[in-house]
Coordinates of C-alpha atoms and ligand atoms in Angstrom, one line a residue:
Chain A
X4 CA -26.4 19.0 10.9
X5 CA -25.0 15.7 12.4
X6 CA -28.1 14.3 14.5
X7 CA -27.2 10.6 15.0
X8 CA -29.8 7.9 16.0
X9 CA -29.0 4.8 16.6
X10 CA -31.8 2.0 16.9
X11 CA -31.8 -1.8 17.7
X12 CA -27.8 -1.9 16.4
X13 CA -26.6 -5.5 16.6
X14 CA -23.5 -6.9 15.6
X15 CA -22.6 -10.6 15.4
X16 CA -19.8 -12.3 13.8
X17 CA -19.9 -16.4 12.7
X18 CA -17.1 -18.2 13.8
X19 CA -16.3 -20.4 10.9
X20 CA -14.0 -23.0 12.9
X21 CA -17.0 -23.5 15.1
X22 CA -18.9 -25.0 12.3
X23 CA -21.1 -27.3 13.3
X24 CA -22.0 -29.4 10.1
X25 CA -25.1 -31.1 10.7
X26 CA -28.3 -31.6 8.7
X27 CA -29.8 -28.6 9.3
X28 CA -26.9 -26.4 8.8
X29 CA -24.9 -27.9 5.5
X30 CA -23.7 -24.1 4.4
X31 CA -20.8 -22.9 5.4
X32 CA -23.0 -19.5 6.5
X33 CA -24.0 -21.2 9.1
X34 CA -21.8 -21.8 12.9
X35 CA -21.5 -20.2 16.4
X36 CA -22.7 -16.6 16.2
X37 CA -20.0 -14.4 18.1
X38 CA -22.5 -11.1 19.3
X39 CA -20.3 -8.1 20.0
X40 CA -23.5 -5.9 20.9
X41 CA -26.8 -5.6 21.0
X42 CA -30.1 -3.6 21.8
X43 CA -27.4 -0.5 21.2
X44 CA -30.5 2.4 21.2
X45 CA -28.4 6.0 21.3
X46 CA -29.5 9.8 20.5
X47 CA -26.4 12.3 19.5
X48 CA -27.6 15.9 19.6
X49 CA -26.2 17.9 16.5
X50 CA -23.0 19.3 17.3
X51 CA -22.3 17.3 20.6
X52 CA -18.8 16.2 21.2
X53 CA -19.5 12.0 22.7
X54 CA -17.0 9.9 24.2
X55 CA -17.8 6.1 23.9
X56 CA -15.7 4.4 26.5
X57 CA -15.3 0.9 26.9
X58 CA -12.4 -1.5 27.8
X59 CA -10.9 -2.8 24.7
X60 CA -12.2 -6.1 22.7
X61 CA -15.6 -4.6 24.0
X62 CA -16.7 -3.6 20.6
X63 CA -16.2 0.2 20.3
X64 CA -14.1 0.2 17.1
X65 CA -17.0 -2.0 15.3
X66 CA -19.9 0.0 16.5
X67 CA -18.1 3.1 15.4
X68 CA -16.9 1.2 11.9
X69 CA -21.0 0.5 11.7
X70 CA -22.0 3.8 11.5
X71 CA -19.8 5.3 9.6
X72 CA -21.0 2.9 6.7
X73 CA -17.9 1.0 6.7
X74 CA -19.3 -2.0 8.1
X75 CA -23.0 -3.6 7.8
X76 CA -25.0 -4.3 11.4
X77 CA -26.3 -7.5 11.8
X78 CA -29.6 -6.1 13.2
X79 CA -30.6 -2.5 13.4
X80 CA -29.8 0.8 11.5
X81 CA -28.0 3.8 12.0
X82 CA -29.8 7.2 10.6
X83 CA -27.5 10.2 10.4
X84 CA -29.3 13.4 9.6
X85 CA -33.1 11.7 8.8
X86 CA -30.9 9.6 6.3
X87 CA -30.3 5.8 6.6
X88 CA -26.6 5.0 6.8
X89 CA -25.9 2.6 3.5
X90 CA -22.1 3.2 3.2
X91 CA -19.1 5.2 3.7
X92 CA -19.3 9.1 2.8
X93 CA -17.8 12.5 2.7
X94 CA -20.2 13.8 4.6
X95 CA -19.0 11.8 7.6
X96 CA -14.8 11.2 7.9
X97 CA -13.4 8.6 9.7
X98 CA -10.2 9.1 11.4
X99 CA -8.5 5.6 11.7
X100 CA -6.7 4.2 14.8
X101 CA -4.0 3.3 12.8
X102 CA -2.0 6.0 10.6
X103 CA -4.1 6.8 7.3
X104 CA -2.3 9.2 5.9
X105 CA -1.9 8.2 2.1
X106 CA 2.0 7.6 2.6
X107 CA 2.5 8.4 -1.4
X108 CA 1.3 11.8 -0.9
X109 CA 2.6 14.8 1.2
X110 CA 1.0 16.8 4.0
X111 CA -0.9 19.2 1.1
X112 CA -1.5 16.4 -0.9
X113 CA -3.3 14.4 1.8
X114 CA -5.0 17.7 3.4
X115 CA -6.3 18.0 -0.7
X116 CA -8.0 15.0 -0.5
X117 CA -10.9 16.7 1.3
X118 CA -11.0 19.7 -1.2
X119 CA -10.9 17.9 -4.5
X120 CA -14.1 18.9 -5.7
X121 CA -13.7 22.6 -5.1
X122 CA -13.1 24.0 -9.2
X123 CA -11.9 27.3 -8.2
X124 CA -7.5 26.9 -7.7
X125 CA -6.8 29.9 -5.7
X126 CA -10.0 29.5 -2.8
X127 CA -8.9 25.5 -3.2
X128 CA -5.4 26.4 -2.5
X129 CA -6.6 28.5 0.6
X130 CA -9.0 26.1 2.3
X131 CA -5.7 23.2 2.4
X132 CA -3.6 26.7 3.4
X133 CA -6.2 27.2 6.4
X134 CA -6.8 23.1 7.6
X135 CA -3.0 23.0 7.8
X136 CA -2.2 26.2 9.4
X137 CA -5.1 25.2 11.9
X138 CA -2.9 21.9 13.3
X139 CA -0.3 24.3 13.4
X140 CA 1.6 22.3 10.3
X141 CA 2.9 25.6 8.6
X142 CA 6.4 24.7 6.5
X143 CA 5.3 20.8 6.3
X144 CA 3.6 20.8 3.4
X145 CA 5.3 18.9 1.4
X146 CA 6.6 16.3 3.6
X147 CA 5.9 13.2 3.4
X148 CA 3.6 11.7 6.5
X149 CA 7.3 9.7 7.2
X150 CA 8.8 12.6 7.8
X151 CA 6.6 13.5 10.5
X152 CA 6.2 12.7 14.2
X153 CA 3.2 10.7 15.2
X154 CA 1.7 13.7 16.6
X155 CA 1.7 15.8 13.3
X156 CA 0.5 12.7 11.6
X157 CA -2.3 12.7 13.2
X158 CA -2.6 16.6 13.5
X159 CA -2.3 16.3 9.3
X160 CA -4.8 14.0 9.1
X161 CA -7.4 15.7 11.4
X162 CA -6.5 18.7 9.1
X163 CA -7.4 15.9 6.2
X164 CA -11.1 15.4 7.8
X165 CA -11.6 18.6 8.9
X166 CA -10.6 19.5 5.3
X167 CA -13.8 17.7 3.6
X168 CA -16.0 19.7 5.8
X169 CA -18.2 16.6 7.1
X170 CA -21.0 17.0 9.3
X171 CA -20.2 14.3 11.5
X172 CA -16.5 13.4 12.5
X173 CA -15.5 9.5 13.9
X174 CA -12.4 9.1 15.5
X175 CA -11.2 5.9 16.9
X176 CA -9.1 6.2 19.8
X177 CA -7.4 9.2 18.1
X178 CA -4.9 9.6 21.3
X179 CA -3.5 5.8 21.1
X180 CA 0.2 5.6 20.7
X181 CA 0.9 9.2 21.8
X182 CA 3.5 10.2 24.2
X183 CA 2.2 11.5 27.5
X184 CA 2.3 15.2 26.9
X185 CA 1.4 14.9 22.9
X186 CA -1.3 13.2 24.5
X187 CA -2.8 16.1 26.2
X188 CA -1.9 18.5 23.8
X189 CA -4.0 16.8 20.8
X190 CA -6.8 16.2 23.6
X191 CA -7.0 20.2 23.8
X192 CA -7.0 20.8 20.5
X193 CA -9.3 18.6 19.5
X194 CA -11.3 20.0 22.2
X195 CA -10.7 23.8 20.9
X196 CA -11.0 22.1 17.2
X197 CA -14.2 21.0 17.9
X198 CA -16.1 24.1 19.8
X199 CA -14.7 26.5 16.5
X200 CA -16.2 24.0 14.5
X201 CA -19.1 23.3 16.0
X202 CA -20.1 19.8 14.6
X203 CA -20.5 16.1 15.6
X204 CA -18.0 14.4 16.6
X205 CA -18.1 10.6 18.0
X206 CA -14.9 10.1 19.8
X207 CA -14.0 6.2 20.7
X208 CA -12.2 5.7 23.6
X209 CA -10.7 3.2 26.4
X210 CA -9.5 6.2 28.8
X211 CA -11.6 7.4 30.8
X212 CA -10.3 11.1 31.3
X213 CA -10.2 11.5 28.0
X214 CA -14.0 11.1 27.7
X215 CA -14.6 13.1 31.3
X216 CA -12.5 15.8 30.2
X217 CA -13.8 16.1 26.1
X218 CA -17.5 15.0 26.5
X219 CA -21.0 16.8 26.0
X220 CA -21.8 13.1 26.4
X221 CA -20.6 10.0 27.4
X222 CA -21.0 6.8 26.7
X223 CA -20.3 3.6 28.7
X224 CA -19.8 0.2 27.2
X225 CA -19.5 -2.7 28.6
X226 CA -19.9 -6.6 29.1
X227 CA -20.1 -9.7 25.9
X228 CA -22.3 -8.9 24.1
X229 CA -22.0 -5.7 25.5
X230 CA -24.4 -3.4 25.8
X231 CA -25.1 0.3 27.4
X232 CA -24.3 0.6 30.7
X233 CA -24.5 4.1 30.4
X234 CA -25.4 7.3 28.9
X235 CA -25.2 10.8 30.6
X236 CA -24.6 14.3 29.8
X237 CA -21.9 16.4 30.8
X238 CA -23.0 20.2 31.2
X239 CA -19.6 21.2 32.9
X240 CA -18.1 24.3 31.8
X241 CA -14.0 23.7 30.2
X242 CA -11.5 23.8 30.7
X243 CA -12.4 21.0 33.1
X244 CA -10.1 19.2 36.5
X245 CA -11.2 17.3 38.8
X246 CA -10.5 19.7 41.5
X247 CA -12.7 22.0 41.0
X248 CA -15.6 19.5 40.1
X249 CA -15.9 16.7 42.5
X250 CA -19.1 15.7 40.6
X251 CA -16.7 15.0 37.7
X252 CA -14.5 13.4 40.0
X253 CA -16.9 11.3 41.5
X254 CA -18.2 10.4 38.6
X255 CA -14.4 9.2 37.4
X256 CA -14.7 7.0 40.6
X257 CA -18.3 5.5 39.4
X258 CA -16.9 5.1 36.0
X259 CA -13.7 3.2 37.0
X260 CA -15.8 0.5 39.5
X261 CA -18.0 0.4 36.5
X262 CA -15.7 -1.2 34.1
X263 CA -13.9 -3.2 37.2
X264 CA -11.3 -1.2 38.7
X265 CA -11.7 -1.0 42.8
X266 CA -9.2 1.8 43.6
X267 CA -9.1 4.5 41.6
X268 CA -5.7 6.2 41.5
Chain B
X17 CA 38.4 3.9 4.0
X18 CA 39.9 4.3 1.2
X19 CA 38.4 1.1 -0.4
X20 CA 35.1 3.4 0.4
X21 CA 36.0 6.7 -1.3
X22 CA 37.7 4.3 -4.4
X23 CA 34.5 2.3 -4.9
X24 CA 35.5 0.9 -8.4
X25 CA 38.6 -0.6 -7.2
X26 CA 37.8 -3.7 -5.7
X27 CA 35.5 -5.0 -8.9
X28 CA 39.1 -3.8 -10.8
X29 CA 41.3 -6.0 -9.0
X30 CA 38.7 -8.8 -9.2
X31 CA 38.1 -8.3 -13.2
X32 CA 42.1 -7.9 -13.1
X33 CA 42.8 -11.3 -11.5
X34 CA 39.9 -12.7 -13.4
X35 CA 41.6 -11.5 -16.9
X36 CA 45.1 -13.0 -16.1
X37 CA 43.9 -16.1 -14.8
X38 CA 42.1 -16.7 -18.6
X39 CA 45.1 -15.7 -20.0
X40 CA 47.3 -18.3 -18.2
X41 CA 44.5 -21.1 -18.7
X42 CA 44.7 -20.4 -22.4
X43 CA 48.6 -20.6 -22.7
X44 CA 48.6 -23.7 -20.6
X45 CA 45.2 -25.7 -21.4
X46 CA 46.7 -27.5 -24.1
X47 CA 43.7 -26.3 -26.3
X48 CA 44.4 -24.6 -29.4
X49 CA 43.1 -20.7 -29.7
X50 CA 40.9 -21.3 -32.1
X51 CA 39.6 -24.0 -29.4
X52 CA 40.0 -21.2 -26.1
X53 CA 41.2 -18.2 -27.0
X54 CA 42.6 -15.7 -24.7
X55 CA 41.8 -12.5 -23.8
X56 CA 44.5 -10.5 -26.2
X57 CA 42.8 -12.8 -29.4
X58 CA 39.1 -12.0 -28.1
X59 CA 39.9 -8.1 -27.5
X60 CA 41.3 -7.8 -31.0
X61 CA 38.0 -9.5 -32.4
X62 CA 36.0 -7.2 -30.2
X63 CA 37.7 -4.6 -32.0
X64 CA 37.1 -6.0 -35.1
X65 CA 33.1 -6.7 -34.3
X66 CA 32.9 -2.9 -33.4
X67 CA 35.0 -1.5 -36.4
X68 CA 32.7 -2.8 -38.9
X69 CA 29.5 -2.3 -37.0
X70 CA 28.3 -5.6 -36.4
X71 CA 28.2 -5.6 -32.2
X72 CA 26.1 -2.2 -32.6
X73 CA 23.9 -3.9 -34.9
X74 CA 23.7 -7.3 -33.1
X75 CA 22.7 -5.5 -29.5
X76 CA 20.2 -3.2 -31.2
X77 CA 18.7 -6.0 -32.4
X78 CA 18.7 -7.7 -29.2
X79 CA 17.6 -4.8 -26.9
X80 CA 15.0 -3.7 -29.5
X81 CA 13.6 -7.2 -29.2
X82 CA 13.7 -7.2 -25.4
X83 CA 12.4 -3.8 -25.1
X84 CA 9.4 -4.8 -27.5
X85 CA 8.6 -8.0 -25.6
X86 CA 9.1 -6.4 -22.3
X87 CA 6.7 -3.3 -22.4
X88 CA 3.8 -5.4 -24.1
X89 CA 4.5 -8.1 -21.1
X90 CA 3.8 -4.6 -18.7
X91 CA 0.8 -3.0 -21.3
X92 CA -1.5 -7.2 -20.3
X93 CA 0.4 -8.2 -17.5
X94 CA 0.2 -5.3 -14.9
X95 CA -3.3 -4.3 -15.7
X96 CA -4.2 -7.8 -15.5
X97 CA -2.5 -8.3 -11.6
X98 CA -4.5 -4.9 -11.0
X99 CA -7.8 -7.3 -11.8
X100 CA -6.5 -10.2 -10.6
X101 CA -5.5 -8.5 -7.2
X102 CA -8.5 -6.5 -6.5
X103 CA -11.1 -8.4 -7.8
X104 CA -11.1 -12.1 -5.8
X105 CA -13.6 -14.1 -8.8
X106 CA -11.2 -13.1 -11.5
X107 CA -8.5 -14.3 -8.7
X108 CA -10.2 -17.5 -8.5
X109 CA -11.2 -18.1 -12.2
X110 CA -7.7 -17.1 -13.5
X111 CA -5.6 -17.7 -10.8
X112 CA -4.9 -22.0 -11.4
X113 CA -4.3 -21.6 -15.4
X114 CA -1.8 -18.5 -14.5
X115 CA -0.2 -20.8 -12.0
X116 CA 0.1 -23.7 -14.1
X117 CA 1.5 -21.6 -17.2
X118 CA 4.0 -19.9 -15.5
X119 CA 6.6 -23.1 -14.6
X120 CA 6.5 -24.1 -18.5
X121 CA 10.3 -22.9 -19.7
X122 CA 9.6 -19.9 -22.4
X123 CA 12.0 -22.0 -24.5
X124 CA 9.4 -24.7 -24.6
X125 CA 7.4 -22.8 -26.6
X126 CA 9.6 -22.0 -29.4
X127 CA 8.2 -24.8 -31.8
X128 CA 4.7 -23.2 -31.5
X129 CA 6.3 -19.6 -31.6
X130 CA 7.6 -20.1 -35.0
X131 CA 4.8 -22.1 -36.5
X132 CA 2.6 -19.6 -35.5
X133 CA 4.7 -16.2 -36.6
X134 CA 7.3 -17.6 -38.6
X135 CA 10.5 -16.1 -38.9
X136 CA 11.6 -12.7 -38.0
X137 CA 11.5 -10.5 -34.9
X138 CA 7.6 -11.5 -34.0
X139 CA 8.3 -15.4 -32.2
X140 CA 11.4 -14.1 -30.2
X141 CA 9.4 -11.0 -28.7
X142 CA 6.7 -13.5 -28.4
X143 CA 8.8 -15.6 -26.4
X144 CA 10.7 -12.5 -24.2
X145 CA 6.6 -11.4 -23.6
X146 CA 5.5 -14.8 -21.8
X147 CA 9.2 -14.6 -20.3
X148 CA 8.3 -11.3 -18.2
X149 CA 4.0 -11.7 -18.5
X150 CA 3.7 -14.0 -16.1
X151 CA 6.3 -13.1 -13.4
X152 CA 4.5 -9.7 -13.8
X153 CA 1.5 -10.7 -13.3
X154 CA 2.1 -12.6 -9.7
X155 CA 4.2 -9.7 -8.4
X156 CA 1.5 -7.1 -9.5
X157 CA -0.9 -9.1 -7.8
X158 CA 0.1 -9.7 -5.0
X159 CA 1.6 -5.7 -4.9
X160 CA -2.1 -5.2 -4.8
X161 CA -3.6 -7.7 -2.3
X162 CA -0.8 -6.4 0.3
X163 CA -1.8 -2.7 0.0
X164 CA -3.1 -1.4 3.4
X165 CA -6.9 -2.3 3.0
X166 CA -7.4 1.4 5.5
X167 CA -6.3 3.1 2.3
X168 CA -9.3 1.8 0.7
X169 CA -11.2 2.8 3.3
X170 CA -9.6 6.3 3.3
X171 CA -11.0 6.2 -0.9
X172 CA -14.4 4.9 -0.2
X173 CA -14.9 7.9 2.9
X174 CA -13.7 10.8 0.3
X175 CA -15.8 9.5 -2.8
X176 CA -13.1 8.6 -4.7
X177 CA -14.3 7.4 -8.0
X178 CA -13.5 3.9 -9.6
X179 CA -10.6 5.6 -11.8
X180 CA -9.4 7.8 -9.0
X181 CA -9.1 4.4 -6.3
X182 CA -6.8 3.2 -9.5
X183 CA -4.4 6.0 -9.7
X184 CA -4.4 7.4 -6.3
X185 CA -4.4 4.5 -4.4
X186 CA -3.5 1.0 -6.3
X187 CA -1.0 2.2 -8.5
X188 CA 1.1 4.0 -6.0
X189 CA 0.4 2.0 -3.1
X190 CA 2.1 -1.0 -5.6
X191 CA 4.5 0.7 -7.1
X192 CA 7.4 0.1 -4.9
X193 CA 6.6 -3.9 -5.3
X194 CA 5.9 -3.4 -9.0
X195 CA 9.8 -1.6 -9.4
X196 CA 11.2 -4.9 -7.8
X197 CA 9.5 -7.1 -9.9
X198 CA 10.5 -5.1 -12.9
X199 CA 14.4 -5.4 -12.1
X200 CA 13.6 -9.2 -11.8
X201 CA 11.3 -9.2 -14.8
X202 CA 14.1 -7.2 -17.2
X203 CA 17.3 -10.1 -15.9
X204 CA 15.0 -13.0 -17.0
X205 CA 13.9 -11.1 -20.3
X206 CA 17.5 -10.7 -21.1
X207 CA 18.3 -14.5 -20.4
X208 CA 15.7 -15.4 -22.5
X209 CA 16.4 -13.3 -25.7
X210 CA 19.8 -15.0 -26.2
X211 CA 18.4 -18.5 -26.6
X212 CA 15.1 -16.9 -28.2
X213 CA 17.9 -15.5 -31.2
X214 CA 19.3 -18.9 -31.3
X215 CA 16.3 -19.9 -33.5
X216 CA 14.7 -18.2 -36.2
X217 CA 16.3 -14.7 -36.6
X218 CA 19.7 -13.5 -38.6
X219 CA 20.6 -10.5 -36.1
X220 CA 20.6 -10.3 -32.4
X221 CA 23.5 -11.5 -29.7
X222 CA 22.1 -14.9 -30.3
X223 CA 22.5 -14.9 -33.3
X224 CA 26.1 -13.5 -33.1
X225 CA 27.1 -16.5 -30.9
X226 CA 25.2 -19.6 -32.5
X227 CA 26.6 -18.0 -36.5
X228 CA 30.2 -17.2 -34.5
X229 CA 30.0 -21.4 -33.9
X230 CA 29.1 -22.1 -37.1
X231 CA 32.5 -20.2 -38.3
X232 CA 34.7 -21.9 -35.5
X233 CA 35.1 -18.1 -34.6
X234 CA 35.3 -18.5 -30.5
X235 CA 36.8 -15.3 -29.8
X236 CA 33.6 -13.8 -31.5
X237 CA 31.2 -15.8 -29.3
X238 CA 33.3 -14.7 -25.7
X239 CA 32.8 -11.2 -27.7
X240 CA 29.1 -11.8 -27.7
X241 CA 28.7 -13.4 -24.1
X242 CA 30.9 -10.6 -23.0
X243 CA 28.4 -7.6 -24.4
X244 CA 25.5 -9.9 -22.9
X245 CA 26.8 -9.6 -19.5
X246 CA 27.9 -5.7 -20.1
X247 CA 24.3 -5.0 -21.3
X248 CA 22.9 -7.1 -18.5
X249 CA 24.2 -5.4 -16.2
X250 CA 23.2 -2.1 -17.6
X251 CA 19.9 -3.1 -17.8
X252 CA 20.2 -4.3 -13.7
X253 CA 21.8 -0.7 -13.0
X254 CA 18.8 1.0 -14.7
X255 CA 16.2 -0.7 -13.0
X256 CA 18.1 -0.3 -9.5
X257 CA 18.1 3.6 -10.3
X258 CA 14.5 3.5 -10.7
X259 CA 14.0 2.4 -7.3
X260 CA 15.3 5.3 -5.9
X261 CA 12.6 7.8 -7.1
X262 CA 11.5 9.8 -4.6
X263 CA 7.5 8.7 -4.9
X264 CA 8.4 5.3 -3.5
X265 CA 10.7 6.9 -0.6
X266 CA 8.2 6.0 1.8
X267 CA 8.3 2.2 1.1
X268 CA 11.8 1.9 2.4
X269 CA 11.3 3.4 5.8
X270 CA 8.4 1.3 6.8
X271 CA 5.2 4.2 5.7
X272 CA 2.8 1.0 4.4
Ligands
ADP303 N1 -13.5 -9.3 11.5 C1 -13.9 -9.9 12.6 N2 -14.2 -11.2 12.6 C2 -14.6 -11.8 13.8 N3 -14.7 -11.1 15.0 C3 -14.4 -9.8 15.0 C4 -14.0 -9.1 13.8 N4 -13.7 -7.8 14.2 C5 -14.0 -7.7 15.5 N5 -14.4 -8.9 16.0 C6 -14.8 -9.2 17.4 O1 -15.4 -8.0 17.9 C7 -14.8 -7.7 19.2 C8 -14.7 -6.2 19.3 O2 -13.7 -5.7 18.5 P1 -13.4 -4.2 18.4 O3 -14.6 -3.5 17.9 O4 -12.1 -4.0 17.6 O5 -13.1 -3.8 19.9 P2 -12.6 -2.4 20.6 O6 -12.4 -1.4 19.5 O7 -13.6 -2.0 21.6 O8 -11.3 -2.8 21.2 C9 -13.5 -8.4 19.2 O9 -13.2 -8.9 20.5 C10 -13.7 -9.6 18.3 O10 -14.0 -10.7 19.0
MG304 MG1 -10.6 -0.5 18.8

């Protein structure tokens, strides 16, 4: 479960201040059409971990936003398991960029969320016990998402997502904010998170290691409208460095002129 | 330091100074007692007011008639800021008569209060309900609009139902907004019941004052404006406990 495809996705936004109000166009629907992308055409195996990269303003939150359901294309369609995309669903959790946690509610409460629907207390009780020992949240139960570091709150809310048991899993730039080493701790356990799992995931991202070091696939964004610049699969075994693969090190090279950096450090 | 660990004796020496000040106006206004009395002639009448029952009776009246007005003002008002806030046509349908209600004084209604529910306890808790409706109903409101639309997001993602996006998301996520507006609400409910007892009623701390005139009794009406102020600032002191529950913790340290 969790086969994406992606056809003919388009996104364009009106600007309203650019309205020009002539004859033809009296409405206020109509003014200067602002694409974000187009001609987006992209096939996501079941159970693939992809990294979309892009530099930021490029589109990537939107395009993700789109086929979650949370956000209608202008052009195009999204079909996630032979089913057209139509709106948001527990079958595919979004993790936000921003903190989502439901502040009201503590870590259980939050990780519960996903698990509502189970009738049976004591195997409900278990499944939250299991998400939350699984980011390694044991004794925070019932604190509040305040009372947490940024890195648990995010740790807590992949529990949340994991928690629902979705085929598909979007997160958007799930690594922005973190300090260095939090940073490359969540990186590896989203990586061992995912191969226990085994499901979709669609990981958004402006850093290019990130995607080089998680991908079964990446992604490359790029250019207004932007468009694919690239798509390629990444069979190398993990844990992955760049020493020991200079084809993944080249490729970091490639990736970094692509999206307009000369000299790579 | 000390003033720290002693935190009632600054408000003593300030009520102190306050009480000896009165009495020193009164011996050397000129006006008679009956006129301005001082404090000894309006503590003796207190005493008298509480002896034979008549403050109890008079501040039942009042609170009952505040609490009355005040919990059907939250029954309509917050339910309606809930609509108002999450549904944008209601918004724009409702949104101008609301707004051109709400500056009209609640006192300016008291001719149509009593013609339309006569005498008796019904016009005054009419008049403390459009006191707190339509301050509830803006605050609620815009509680709801400044919720975190990613919350919403989070609801629509795990299938929350219609009712659950109500109580797991809207009512929490305003509450800490809501509790403000509340304290606010409850301070001009209590302004308003004094004048609302001024008309139409025989009991109440209104009443107490405007009857206390009519006798020439002045220490009686300082009697009744002091219990007002006691009360109000009971009422205050309630409300400001309320926004320390621990649901709405998160509120104060930034969550959103
Ligand atoms: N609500 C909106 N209204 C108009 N334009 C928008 C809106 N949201 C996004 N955009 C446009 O889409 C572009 C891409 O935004 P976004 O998807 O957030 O980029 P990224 O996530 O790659 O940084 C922005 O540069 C902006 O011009
Ligand atoms: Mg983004």
């Amino acid at each position: 479960m969790g086969h994406i495809i992606i056809k003919n996705l388009q996104k364009e936004y009106i600007e309203r201040r650019k309205v020009n109000r002539s004859l033809e166009c009296p409405y206020v629907a109509c003014g200067e059409a602002n694409v974000v992308f187009e001609n987006i055409n992209l096939d996501f195996e079941e159970g693939e971990m992809v990294c979309i990269l892009g530099p930021s303003g490029c589109g990537k939150t939107t395009m993700l936003r789109i086929i979650a359901g949370f956000e209608k294309a202008s052009a195009g369609n999204v079909i996630i398991n032979e089913k057209t995309v139509t709106g948001p669903s527990s079958d595919h959790i979004f993790v936000f960029q921003h903190n989502a946690l439901l502040p009201w509610l503590t870590v259980w409460e939050n990780v519960e969320l996903g698990l509502r629907h189970l009738k049976d207390e004591t195997k409900k009780k278990g499944g939250i016990q299991e998400y939350i020992s699984m980011v390694e949240l044991d004794g925070f139960e019932d604190n509040y998402p305040y009372q947490l570091s940024g890195g648990m709150q995010r740790r807590a809310e992949l529990a949340r997502a994991l928690a629902a048991e979705p085929d598909t899993l979007f997160m958007d730039e799930p690594f922005s904010g973190l300090d260095f080493l939090t940073h490359m701790k969540m990186r590896e356990e989203v990586v061992n998170m995912h191969q226990y799992i085994g499901k979709t995931v669609v990981i958004v991202t402006h850093d290019i290691d990130d995607a080089l070091i998680m991908g079964d696939r990446i992604v490359v964004m790029n250019g207004r409208p932007a468009y694919i610049k690239l798509t390629r699969k990444l069979d190398y075994p993990r844990p992955r460095n760049y020493e020991n693969m200079p084809e993944l090190s080249e490729l970091r090279n490639d990736l970094f002129f692509m999206l307009g950096v000369n000299y790579a450090v | 330091m000390k003033a720290i660990q002693q935190p009632l004796l600054f408000p003593l020496i300030t009520f102190s100074a306050t009480l000896l000040l009165w009495e020193l106006l009164a011996l050397h206004s000129g006006w008679s007692e009956q006129v301005f009395p001082g404090p000894v002639k309006v503590f003796v009448g207190m005493c008298e007011l509480i002896c034979n029952g008549a403050m109890l009776r008079h501040a039942v009246a009042s609170l009952f008639r505040v609490t009355a007005g005040f919990y059907l003002a939250i029954l309509f008002g917050i339910p309606l800021g809930i609509l108002l806030g999450r549904w944008r046509t209601a918004q724009q349908f409702l949104n101008p008569l609301i707004q051109f209600l709400r500056p009209i004084s609640p006192l300016a209604w008291i001719p149509l209060s009593m013609l339309w529910f006569g005498i008796g306890d019904k016009p005054a808790v009419f008049l403390i309900f459009l006191a707190s409706f339509f301050p509830l109903v803006v605050s609620t409101t815009a509680a709801v609009q400044s919720i975190n639309p990613v919350y919403f997001h989070v609801a629509a993602n795990f299938n929350f139902s219609r009712y659950e996006v109500v109580t797991k998301i809207i009512i929490p996520g305003m509450l800490p907004s809501v509790l403000t507006a509340l304290r606010i609400t409850v301070t001009i409910a209590w302004l308003v019941v004094v004048a609302a007892e001024m008309i139409a009623v025989k009991s109440g701390l209104g009443y107490l004052i405007l009857d206390s005139r009519n006798a020439l009794r002045m220490d009686y009406v300082m009697d009744g404006m002091i219990v007002i102020g006691a009360i109000g600032l009971l009422l205050d002191y309630v409300m400001t406990r309320l926004n320390r529950i621990d649901s709405i913790a998160w509120a104060s340290v930034g969550g959103r």
